[in-house]
């Protein structure tokens, strides 16, 4: 490997001007010999050579050392995300759509600036009369998006990772202990870190990598697949989430999952525990929304629940 790499470096060093060597889909290279070859080139790189690696995962190269020396430029998910201005340029110049500013804002919001999602949405919208209505309802369940994410992402993952993704898709935000409570399996932090490293449509919500969320379109697809492949598990997952949130003092989220898990009696009890505080701090609308999702017989079972709903109605009108 050193001999071959040295020969290549010597020939590259004789070229006048700048040379940019681009290696696409670098994540598909798993042979350690190739990684050692590339690392040798990096360590002995002639000044006119710039090496560009396009990859979905961090390569097994001395990135920390290069970063510390100022010899590494990284373009990650945040930098690649399209801004509304870039979405406008792309939709007008490349797709010839002439979207309004409101429609551009909708497209940016629904895709979170993900270029493949923008392109797939743009292809779908060409023959649509009511573009705004289409964009409002655009989700990961759309045929083109579902096909893309399934073929390019889901089918390539190990079964255990797919199961983790599906079962945790019921969560708007997730942390390791919550994921372990949902899946009833240990090692969630390792899985979450792996998903981040592989850029699998997951976003870290803090610098400590404690809380995460899935890309909205990806979450839509996962939820749909969960319902079609493991629908009988859906209620149990929500009930596990409810239990975790209740034990960790996040009663509002516990209520949401109790309702989603159809444990209405528990939901009613949890609502009762915070009703007075919610009424006092002006959150009667939220309280009323929860109460109206409960079956009437659950609300009427305890006299206090009816009074609670009455107070919420008065404050909301």
Coordinates of N, CA, C and O in Angstrom, one line a residue, residues 147-257:
X147 N -41.2 5.6 -1.5 CA -40.4 4.7 -2.3 C -38.9 5.0 -2.1 O -38.1 4.1 -2.0
X148 N -38.6 6.3 -2.1 CA -37.2 6.7 -2.0 C -36.6 6.3 -0.7 O -35.5 5.7 -0.6
X149 N -37.3 6.7 0.4 CA -36.8 6.4 1.7 C -36.7 4.9 2.0 O -35.8 4.4 2.7
X150 N -37.7 4.2 1.5 CA -37.7 2.7 1.6 C -36.5 2.1 0.9 O -35.8 1.3 1.5
X151 N -36.3 2.5 -0.4 CA -35.3 1.8 -1.2 C -33.9 2.3 -0.8 O -32.9 1.5 -0.8
X152 N -33.8 3.6 -0.4 CA -32.4 4.1 -0.1 C -32.0 4.0 1.3 O -30.8 4.1 1.6
X153 N -33.0 3.8 2.2 CA -32.7 3.9 3.6 C -33.1 2.6 4.3 O -32.2 1.8 4.8
X154 N -34.4 2.3 4.4 CA -34.9 1.3 5.3 C -34.4 -0.1 4.9 O -34.0 -0.9 5.8
X155 N -34.5 -0.5 3.6 CA -34.2 -1.8 3.2 C -32.7 -2.2 3.4 O -32.3 -3.3 3.4
X156 N -31.9 -1.1 3.6 CA -30.4 -1.3 3.7 C -30.0 -1.5 5.2 O -28.8 -1.8 5.5
X157 N -30.9 -1.3 6.1 CA -30.6 -1.4 7.5 C -30.8 -2.8 8.1 O -31.7 -3.5 7.6
X158 N -30.0 -3.1 9.1 CA -30.3 -4.4 9.8 C -31.7 -4.4 10.4 O -32.2 -3.4 10.8
X159 N -32.2 -5.6 10.6 CA -33.6 -5.7 11.1 C -33.8 -5.1 12.5 O -34.8 -4.5 12.8
X160 N -32.8 -5.2 13.4 CA -32.9 -4.6 14.7 C -33.0 -3.1 14.7 O -33.7 -2.5 15.5
X161 N -32.2 -2.5 13.7 CA -32.3 -1.0 13.6 C -33.6 -0.6 13.0 O -34.2 0.4 13.5
X162 N -34.1 -1.3 12.1 CA -35.5 -1.0 11.5 C -36.5 -1.1 12.6 O -37.4 -0.2 12.7
X163 N -36.5 -2.1 13.4 CA -37.4 -2.3 14.6 C -37.3 -1.1 15.5 O -38.3 -0.5 15.9
X164 N -36.1 -0.7 15.8 CA -35.9 0.5 16.7 C -36.5 1.7 16.1 O -37.2 2.5 16.8
X165 N -36.3 2.0 14.8 CA -36.8 3.2 14.2 C -38.3 3.1 14.2 O -39.0 4.2 14.5
X166 N -38.9 2.0 13.9 CA -40.4 1.9 13.8 C -41.0 2.2 15.2 O -42.0 2.9 15.3
X167 N -40.5 1.5 16.2 CA -41.1 1.6 17.5 C -40.9 3.0 18.2 O -41.8 3.4 18.9
X168 N -39.8 3.7 17.9 CA -39.6 5.0 18.5 C -40.2 6.1 17.6 O -40.1 7.3 18.0
X169 N -40.8 5.8 16.5 CA -41.4 6.8 15.6 C -42.6 7.4 16.2 O -43.1 8.5 15.7
X170 N -43.2 6.9 17.3 CA -44.3 7.5 17.9 C -43.9 8.7 18.8 O -44.8 9.5 19.2
X171 N -42.6 8.9 18.9 CA -42.1 10.0 19.8 C -41.8 11.2 19.0 O -41.1 11.1 17.9
X172 N -42.2 12.4 19.4 CA -41.8 13.7 18.8 C -40.4 14.0 19.1 O -39.6 14.6 18.3
X173 N -39.9 13.7 20.4 CA -38.6 13.9 20.8 C -38.2 12.6 21.6 O -39.0 12.0 22.2
X174 N -36.9 12.3 21.5 CA -36.5 11.0 22.2 C -35.1 11.2 22.8 O -34.3 12.0 22.4
X175 N -35.0 10.4 23.9 CA -33.7 10.3 24.6 C -33.5 8.8 24.9 O -34.4 8.0 24.8
X176 N -32.2 8.5 25.2 CA -31.9 7.0 25.3 C -32.8 6.3 26.3 O -33.3 5.2 25.9
X177 N -33.0 6.8 27.5 CA -33.8 6.0 28.5 C -35.2 5.9 28.0 O -35.9 4.9 28.3
X178 N -35.8 6.9 27.4 CA -37.1 6.8 26.8 C -37.2 5.8 25.7 O -38.2 5.0 25.7
X179 N -36.2 5.7 24.9 CA -36.2 4.7 23.8 C -36.1 3.3 24.4 O -36.8 2.4 23.9
X180 N -35.3 3.2 25.4 CA -35.2 1.8 26.1 C -36.5 1.4 26.7 O -36.9 0.2 26.7
X181 N -37.3 2.4 27.3 CA -38.6 2.1 27.9 C -39.6 1.7 26.8 O -40.4 0.8 27.0
X182 N -39.5 2.4 25.6 CA -40.4 2.1 24.5 C -40.1 0.7 23.9 O -41.0 -0.1 23.7
X183 N -38.9 0.4 23.6 CA -38.5 -0.8 22.9 C -38.3 -2.0 23.8 O -38.2 -3.1 23.3
X184 N -38.1 -1.7 25.1 CA -37.8 -2.7 26.1 C -36.5 -3.4 25.8 O -36.4 -4.6 26.0
X185 N -35.6 -2.6 25.2 CA -34.2 -3.2 24.9 C -33.2 -2.2 25.3 O -33.4 -1.0 25.2
X186 N -32.0 -2.7 25.9 CA -31.0 -1.8 26.3 C -30.1 -1.3 25.1 O -30.4 -1.7 24.0
X187 N -29.2 -0.4 25.4 CA -28.3 0.0 24.4 C -28.8 1.1 23.4 O -28.3 1.3 22.3
X188 N -29.8 1.8 23.9 CA -30.4 2.8 23.0 C -29.5 4.0 22.6 O -29.5 4.5 21.5
X189 N -28.6 4.4 23.5 CA -27.7 5.5 23.2 C -26.7 5.1 22.1 O -26.4 5.9 21.2
X190 N -26.3 3.8 22.1 CA -25.4 3.4 21.1 C -26.1 3.4 19.7 O -25.5 3.9 18.7
X191 N -27.3 3.0 19.7 CA -28.1 3.0 18.5 C -28.4 4.4 18.0 O -28.2 4.7 16.8
X192 N -28.7 5.4 18.9 CA -28.9 6.7 18.5 C -27.7 7.4 18.0 O -27.7 8.1 17.0
X193 N -26.5 7.1 18.6 CA -25.2 7.7 18.2 C -24.9 7.1 16.8 O -24.4 7.8 15.9
X194 N -25.2 5.8 16.6 CA -25.0 5.2 15.3 C -25.9 5.9 14.2 O -25.4 6.1 13.1
X195 N -27.1 6.1 14.5 CA -28.0 6.8 13.5 C -27.5 8.2 13.2 O -27.6 8.6 12.0
X196 N -27.0 8.9 14.2 CA -26.5 10.2 13.9 C -25.2 10.1 13.0 O -25.1 10.9 12.0
X197 N -24.3 9.2 13.4 CA -23.1 9.0 12.6 C -23.4 8.7 11.1 O -22.6 9.1 10.2
X198 N -24.5 7.9 10.9 CA -24.8 7.5 9.6 C -25.8 8.5 8.9 O -26.3 8.2 7.8
X199 N -26.1 9.6 9.6 CA -26.9 10.6 9.0 C -28.3 10.1 8.5 O -28.8 10.4 7.5
X200 N -28.9 9.3 9.4 CA -30.1 8.6 9.0 C -31.4 9.4 9.4 O -32.2 9.0 10.2
X201 N -31.4 10.6 8.9 CA -32.6 11.5 9.1 C -33.0 11.7 10.5 O -34.1 11.6 10.9
X202 N -32.0 11.8 11.3 CA -32.2 12.1 12.8 C -31.4 13.4 13.1 O -30.3 13.7 12.6
X203 N -32.0 14.2 14.0 CA -31.5 15.5 14.3 C -31.2 15.6 15.8 O -32.1 15.3 16.6
X204 N -30.0 15.9 16.2 CA -29.7 16.1 17.6 C -30.2 17.5 18.1 O -30.0 18.5 17.4
X205 N -31.0 17.5 19.2 CA -31.6 18.8 19.6 C -30.8 19.5 20.6 O -31.2 20.6 21.0
X206 N -29.7 19.0 21.0 CA -28.8 19.7 21.9 C -27.4 19.3 21.7 O -27.1 18.3 21.0
X207 N -26.4 20.2 22.2 CA -25.0 19.9 21.9 C -24.5 18.7 22.6 O -23.5 18.1 22.2
X208 N -25.2 18.3 23.7 CA -24.8 17.1 24.4 C -25.3 15.8 23.8 O -24.9 14.7 24.3
X209 N -26.0 15.9 22.7 CA -26.6 14.7 22.1 C -27.4 13.9 23.1 O -27.2 12.7 23.2
X210 N -28.3 14.6 23.8 CA -29.2 13.9 24.8 C -30.6 13.7 24.2 O -31.1 12.6 24.4
X211 N -31.1 14.7 23.5 CA -32.4 14.6 22.9 C -32.3 14.7 21.4 O -31.5 15.4 20.8
X212 N -33.2 13.9 20.7 CA -33.2 13.8 19.3 C -34.6 13.9 18.7 O -35.6 13.7 19.5
X213 N -34.7 14.0 17.4 CA -36.0 13.9 16.7 C -35.7 13.4 15.3 O -34.5 13.6 14.8
X214 N -36.6 12.7 14.7 CA -36.5 12.3 13.3 C -36.9 13.4 12.4 O -37.8 14.3 12.7
X215 N -36.4 13.4 11.2 CA -36.8 14.3 10.1 C -38.3 14.0 9.9 O -38.8 12.9 9.9
X216 N -39.1 15.1 9.7 CA -40.5 15.0 9.6 C -41.0 14.0 8.6 O -41.9 13.2 8.9
X217 N -40.4 14.0 7.4 CA -40.9 13.1 6.3 C -40.5 11.7 6.7 O -41.3 10.7 6.4
X218 N -39.3 11.5 7.3 CA -38.9 10.2 7.7 C -39.8 9.6 8.8 O -40.2 8.4 8.8
X219 N -40.2 10.5 9.7 CA -41.1 10.1 10.8 C -42.5 9.7 10.3 O -43.1 8.7 10.7
X220 N -42.9 10.4 9.3 CA -44.2 10.1 8.6 C -44.2 8.6 8.1 O -45.1 7.8 8.3
X221 N -43.1 8.3 7.3 CA -43.0 7.0 6.7 C -42.9 5.9 7.8 O -43.5 4.9 7.7
X222 N -42.1 6.2 8.8 CA -41.9 5.2 9.9 C -43.3 4.9 10.6 O -43.6 3.7 10.9
X223 N -44.0 5.9 10.9 CA -45.3 5.8 11.5 C -46.3 4.9 10.7 O -47.0 4.1 11.2
X224 N -46.3 5.2 9.4 CA -47.1 4.5 8.5 C -46.7 3.0 8.4 O -47.6 2.1 8.5
X225 N -45.4 2.7 8.4 CA -45.0 1.4 8.3 C -45.2 0.6 9.7 O -45.5 -0.6 9.7
X226 N -45.1 1.4 10.8 CA -45.4 0.8 12.1 C -46.9 0.3 12.1 O -47.2 -0.8 12.6
X227 N -47.8 1.2 11.6 CA -49.2 0.9 11.6 C -49.5 -0.3 10.7 O -50.4 -1.1 11.0
X228 N -48.8 -0.5 9.6 CA -49.1 -1.5 8.7 C -48.4 -2.9 9.0 O -48.9 -3.9 8.7
X229 N -47.3 -2.8 9.7 CA -46.5 -4.0 10.0 C -46.6 -4.4 11.5 O -46.5 -5.6 11.8
X230 N -46.8 -3.5 12.4 CA -46.8 -3.8 13.8 C -48.0 -3.0 14.5 O -47.8 -2.5 15.6
X231 N -49.1 -2.9 13.8 CA -50.2 -2.1 14.3 C -50.7 -2.6 15.7 O -51.1 -1.8 16.5
X232 N -50.6 -3.9 15.9 CA -51.1 -4.4 17.2 C -50.2 -4.0 18.4 O -50.6 -4.1 19.5
X233 N -49.0 -3.5 18.1 CA -48.1 -3.0 19.1 C -48.2 -1.5 19.4 O -47.7 -1.0 20.4
X234 N -49.0 -0.8 18.6 CA -49.0 0.6 18.6 C -49.5 1.1 20.0 O -48.9 2.0 20.6
X235 N -50.6 0.6 20.5 CA -51.1 1.0 21.8 C -50.2 0.8 22.9 O -50.0 1.6 23.8
X236 N -49.5 -0.4 22.9 CA -48.6 -0.7 24.0 C -47.4 0.2 24.0 O -46.9 0.6 25.0
X237 N -46.9 0.6 22.8 CA -45.8 1.6 22.7 C -46.2 2.9 23.4 O -45.4 3.5 24.1
X238 N -47.4 3.4 23.1 CA -47.9 4.7 23.6 C -48.0 4.5 25.2 O -47.7 5.5 25.9
X239 N -48.5 3.4 25.6 CA -48.6 3.2 27.1 C -47.3 3.2 27.8 O -47.1 3.7 28.9
X240 N -46.3 2.6 27.1 CA -44.9 2.6 27.7 C -44.4 4.0 27.8 O -43.7 4.4 28.7
X241 N -44.6 4.8 26.7 CA -44.2 6.2 26.7 C -44.9 7.0 27.8 O -44.2 7.8 28.5
X242 N -46.2 6.7 28.0 CA -46.9 7.4 29.0 C -46.3 7.1 30.4 O -46.1 8.1 31.2
X243 N -46.0 5.9 30.6 CA -45.4 5.5 31.9 C -44.0 6.2 32.1 O -43.8 6.7 33.2
X244 N -43.2 6.3 31.1 CA -41.9 6.9 31.2 C -42.1 8.4 31.5 O -41.4 9.0 32.4
X245 N -42.9 9.1 30.8 CA -43.1 10.5 31.0 C -43.7 10.8 32.4 O -43.4 11.8 33.0
X246 N -44.6 10.0 32.8 CA -45.2 10.2 34.1 C -44.2 10.0 35.2 O -44.1 10.8 36.1
X247 N -43.3 9.0 35.1 CA -42.3 8.8 36.1 C -41.2 9.9 36.1 O -40.5 10.1 37.1
X248 N -41.1 10.6 34.9 CA -40.1 11.6 34.8 C -40.7 13.0 34.9 O -40.1 14.0 34.5
X249 N -41.9 13.1 35.4 CA -42.6 14.4 35.7 C -43.0 15.2 34.6 O -43.4 16.4 34.7
X250 N -43.2 14.6 33.4 CA -43.7 15.4 32.2 C -45.1 14.9 32.0 O -45.4 14.2 31.0
X251 N -46.0 15.4 32.8 CA -47.4 15.0 32.8 C -48.1 15.3 31.5 O -48.9 14.5 31.1
X252 N -47.8 16.5 30.9 CA -48.5 16.8 29.7 C -48.3 15.8 28.6 O -49.2 15.4 27.9
X253 N -47.0 15.4 28.5 CA -46.7 14.4 27.4 C -47.2 13.0 27.8 O -47.6 12.2 27.0
X254 N -47.2 12.7 29.1 CA -47.8 11.5 29.6 C -49.3 11.4 29.2 O -49.8 10.4 28.8
X255 N -50.0 12.5 29.3 CA -51.4 12.6 29.0 C -51.6 12.3 27.5 O -52.5 11.5 27.1
X256 N -50.8 12.9 26.7 CA -50.9 12.8 25.2 C -50.7 11.3 24.8 O -51.5 10.8 24.0
X257 N -49.8 10.6 25.4 CA -49.6 9.2 25.1 C -50.6 8.3 25.7 O -50.9 7.3 25.1

